[in-house]
PDB file of C-alpha atoms in Angstrom:
ATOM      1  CA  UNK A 267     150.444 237.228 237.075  1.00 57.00           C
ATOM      2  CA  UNK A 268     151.521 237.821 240.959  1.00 56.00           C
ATOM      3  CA  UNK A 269     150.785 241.226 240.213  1.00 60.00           C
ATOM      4  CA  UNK A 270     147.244 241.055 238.798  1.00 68.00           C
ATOM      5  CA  UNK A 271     146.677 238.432 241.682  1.00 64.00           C
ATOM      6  CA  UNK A 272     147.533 241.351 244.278  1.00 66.00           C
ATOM      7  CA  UNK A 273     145.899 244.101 242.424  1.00 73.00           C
ATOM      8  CA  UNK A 274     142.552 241.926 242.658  1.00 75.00           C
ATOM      9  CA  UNK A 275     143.203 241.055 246.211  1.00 70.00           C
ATOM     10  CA  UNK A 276     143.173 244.952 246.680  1.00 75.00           C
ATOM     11  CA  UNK A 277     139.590 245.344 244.437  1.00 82.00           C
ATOM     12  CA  UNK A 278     138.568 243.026 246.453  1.00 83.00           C
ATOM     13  CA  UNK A 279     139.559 244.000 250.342  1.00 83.00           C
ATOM     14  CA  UNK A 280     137.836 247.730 249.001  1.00 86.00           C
ATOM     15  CA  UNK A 281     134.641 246.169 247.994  1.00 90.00           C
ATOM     16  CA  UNK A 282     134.972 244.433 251.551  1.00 88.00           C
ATOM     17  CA  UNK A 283     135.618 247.303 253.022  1.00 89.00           C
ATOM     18  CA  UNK A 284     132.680 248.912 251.250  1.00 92.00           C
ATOM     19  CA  UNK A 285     130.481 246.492 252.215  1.00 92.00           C
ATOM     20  CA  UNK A 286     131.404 246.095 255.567  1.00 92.00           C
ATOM     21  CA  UNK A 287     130.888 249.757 256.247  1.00 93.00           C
ATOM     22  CA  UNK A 288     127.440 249.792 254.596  1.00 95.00           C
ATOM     23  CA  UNK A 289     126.328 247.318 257.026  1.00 94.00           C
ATOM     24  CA  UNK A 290     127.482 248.520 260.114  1.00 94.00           C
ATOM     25  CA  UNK A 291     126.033 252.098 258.877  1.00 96.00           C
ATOM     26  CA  UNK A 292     122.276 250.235 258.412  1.00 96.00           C
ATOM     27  CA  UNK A 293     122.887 248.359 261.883  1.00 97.00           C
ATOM     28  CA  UNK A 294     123.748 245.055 261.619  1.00 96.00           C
ATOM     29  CA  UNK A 295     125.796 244.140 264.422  1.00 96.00           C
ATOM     30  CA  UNK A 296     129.301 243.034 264.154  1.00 95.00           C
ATOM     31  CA  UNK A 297     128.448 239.396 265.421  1.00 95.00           C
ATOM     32  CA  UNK A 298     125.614 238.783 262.440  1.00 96.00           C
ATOM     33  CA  UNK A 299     128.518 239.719 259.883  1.00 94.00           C
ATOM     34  CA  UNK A 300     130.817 237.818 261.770  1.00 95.00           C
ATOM     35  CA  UNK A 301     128.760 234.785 261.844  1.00 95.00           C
ATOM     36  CA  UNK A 302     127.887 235.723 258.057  1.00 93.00           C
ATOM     37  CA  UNK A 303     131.618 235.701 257.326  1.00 92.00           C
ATOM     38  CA  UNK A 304     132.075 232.277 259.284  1.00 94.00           C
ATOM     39  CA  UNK A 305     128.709 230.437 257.611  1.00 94.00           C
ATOM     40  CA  UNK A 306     129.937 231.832 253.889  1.00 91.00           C
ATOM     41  CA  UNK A 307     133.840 230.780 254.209  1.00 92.00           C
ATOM     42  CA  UNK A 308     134.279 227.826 256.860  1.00 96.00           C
ATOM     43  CA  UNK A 309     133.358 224.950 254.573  1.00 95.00           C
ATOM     44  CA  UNK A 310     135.801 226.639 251.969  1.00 94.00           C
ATOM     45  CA  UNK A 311     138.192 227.007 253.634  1.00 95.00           C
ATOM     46  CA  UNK A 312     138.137 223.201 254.682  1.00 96.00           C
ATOM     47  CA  UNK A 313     138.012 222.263 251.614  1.00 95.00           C
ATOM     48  CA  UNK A 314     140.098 224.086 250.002  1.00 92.00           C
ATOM     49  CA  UNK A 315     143.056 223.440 253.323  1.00 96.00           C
ATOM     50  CA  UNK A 316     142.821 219.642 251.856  1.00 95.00           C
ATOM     51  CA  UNK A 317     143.476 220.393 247.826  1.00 94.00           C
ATOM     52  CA  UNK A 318     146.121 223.515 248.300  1.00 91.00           C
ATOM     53  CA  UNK A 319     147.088 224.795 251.498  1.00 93.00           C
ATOM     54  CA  UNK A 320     148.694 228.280 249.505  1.00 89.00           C
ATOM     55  CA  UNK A 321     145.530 228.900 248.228  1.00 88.00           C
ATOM     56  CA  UNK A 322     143.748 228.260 251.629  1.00 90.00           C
ATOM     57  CA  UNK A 323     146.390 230.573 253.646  1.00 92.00           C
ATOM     58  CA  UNK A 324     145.123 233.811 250.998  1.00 88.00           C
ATOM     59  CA  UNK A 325     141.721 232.536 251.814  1.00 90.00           C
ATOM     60  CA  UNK A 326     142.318 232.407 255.576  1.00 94.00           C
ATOM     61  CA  UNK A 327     144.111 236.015 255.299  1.00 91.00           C
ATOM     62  CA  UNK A 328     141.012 237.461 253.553  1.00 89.00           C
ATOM     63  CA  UNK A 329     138.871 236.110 256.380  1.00 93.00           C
ATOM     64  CA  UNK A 330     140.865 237.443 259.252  1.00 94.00           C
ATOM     65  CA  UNK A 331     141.348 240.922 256.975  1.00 92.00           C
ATOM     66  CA  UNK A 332     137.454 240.890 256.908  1.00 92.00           C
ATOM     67  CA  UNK A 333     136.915 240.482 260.929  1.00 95.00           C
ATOM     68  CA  UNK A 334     139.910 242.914 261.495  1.00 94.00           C
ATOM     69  CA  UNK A 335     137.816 245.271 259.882  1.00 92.00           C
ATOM     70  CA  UNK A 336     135.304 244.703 262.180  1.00 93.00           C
ATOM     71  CA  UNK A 337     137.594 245.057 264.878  1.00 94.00           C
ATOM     72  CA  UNK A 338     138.135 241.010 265.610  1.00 96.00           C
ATOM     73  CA  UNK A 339     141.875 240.412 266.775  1.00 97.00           C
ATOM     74  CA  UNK A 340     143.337 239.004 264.110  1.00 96.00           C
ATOM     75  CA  UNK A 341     145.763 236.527 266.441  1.00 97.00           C
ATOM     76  CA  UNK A 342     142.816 234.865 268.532  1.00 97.00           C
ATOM     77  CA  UNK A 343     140.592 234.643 264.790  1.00 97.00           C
ATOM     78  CA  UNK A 344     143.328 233.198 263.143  1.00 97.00           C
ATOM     79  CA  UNK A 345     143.536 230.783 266.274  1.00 97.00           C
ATOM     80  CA  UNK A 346     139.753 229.975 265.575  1.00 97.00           C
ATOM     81  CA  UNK A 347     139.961 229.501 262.064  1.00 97.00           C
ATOM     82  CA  UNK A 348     142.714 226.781 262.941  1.00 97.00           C
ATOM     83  CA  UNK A 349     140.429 225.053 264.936  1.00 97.00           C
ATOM     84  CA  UNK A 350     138.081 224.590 262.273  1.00 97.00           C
ATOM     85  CA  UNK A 351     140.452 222.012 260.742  1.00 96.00           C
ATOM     86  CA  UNK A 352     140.529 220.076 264.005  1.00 94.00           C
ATOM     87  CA  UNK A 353     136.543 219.806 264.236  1.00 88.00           C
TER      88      UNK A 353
END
């Protein structure tokens, strides 16, 4: 089962990837996906923090895999995405 969990974690970081691209290629600028990303995931990622805390940390690592891709440091967005736990 840990293996079909990774092998869909990898489908899904190449959709990402995909879709990430396609975006940037019709102009949207990093900050609209960013705040995309942010307005899609924060509330789940609360959430989620409160009822499993494993299943939030693969959550939180898609996130900062997504903004990496945009070219987000991955330390200070991790750092952020703490801090919406403390708001």
């Amino acid at each position: 089962e840990l293996f079909d969990q990774r092998e869909s974690l990898k489908k899904d970081i190449k959709k990402l990837k995909k879709a990430i691209d396609e975006l940037l290629k019709h102009g949207t600028k990093k900050a609209n996906i960013k705040a995309q990303i942010t307005s899609e995931y924060k509330a789940k990622y609360i959430e989620l923090y409160k009822q499993n805390k494993a299943q939030a940390a693969d959550l939180k690592a898609y996130i900062l895999t997504a903004l990496e891709m945009l070219g987000y440091n991955r330390q200070e967005v991790s750092k952020a995405i703490d801090a919406w736990l403390e708001e």
